[in-house]
Coordinates of C-alpha atoms in Angstrom, one line a residue:
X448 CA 42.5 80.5 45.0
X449 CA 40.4 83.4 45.8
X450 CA 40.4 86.4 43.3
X451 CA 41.0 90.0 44.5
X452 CA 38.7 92.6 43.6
X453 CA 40.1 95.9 42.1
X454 CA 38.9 97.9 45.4
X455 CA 41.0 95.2 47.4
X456 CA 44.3 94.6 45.1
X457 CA 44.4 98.9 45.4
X458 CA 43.9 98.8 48.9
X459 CA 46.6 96.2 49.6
X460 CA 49.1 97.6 47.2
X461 CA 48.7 101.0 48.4
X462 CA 50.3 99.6 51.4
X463 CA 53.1 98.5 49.9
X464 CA 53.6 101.7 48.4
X465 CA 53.7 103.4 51.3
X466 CA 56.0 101.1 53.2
X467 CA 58.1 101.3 49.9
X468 CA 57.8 105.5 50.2
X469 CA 58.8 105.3 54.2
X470 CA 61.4 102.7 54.4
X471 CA 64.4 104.9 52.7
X472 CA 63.5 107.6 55.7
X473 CA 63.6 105.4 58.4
X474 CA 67.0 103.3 56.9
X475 CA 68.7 106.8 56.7
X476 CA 68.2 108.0 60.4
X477 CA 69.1 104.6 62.0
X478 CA 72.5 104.8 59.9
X479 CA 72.7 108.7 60.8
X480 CA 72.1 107.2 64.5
X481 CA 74.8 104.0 63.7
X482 CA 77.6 106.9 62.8
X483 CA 77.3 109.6 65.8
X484 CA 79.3 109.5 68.7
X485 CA 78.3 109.6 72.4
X486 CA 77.8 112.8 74.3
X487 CA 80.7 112.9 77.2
X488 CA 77.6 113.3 79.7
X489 CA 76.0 110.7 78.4
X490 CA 78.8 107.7 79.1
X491 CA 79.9 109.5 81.9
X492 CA 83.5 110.7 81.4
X493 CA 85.8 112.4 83.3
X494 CA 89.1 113.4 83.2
X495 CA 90.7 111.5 86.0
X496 CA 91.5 107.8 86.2
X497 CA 89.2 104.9 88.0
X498 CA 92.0 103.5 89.2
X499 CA 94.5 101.6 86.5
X500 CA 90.9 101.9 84.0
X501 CA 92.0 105.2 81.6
X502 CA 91.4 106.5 78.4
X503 CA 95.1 106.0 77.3
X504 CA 94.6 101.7 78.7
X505 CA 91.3 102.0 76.4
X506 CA 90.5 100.6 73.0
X507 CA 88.7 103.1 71.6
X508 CA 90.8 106.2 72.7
X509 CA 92.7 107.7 70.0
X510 CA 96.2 109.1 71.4
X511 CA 96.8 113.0 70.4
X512 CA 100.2 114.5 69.0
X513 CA 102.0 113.7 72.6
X514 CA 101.6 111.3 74.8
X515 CA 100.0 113.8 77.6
X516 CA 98.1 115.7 75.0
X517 CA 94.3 115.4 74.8
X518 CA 93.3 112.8 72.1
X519 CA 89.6 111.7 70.8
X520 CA 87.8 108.6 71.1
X521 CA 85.8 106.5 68.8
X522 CA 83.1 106.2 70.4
X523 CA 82.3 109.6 72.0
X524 CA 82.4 113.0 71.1
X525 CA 84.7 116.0 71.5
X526 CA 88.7 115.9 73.3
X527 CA 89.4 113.0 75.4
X528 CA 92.1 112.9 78.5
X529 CA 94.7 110.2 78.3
X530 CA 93.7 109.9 82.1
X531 CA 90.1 110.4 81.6
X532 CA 87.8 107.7 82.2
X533 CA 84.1 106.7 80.8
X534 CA 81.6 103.9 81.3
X535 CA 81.9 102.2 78.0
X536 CA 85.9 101.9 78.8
X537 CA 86.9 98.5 77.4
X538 CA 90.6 97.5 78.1
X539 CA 93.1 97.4 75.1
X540 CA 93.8 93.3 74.4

């Protein structure tokens, strides 16, 4: 086994330190990123139907107080038509 010289055990554990120092930062945003929603430009929506595929028909749509009443989605941001419609739509099972 070859023995480390005090000039190359710092320089290697310094590295470690740093990694150490920079990993909570780098954790933190990709949750912060895990947790937003979509922008409504960014997926697309609009609040008209693509045929039988709507917001209402969609898993991730949360329904508002009424039935015709704007509602919210899980997965993007802001109000959400029943009889909008998105790219990420994905059909209730």
């Amino acid at each position: 086994m070859q023995k480390l010289t005090r000039r190359e055990w710092f320089k290697s554990s310094g590295k470690v330190v740093i990694a150490a120092a920079v990993a909570p930062a780098v954790l933190a945003n990709v949750a912060e990123a895990a947790t937003s929603k979509a922008t409504q430009a960014s997926v697309q929506y609009v609040t008209h139907p693509n045929g039988k595929e709507m917001c209402s028909n969609c898993k991730f749509f949360i329904p508002g107080a009424e039935p015709k009443a704007d509602g919210a989605c899980k997965v993007v941001a802001g109000k959400i038509s029943p009889h909008g419609y998105c790219t990420i739509y994905m059909p209730k099972k």
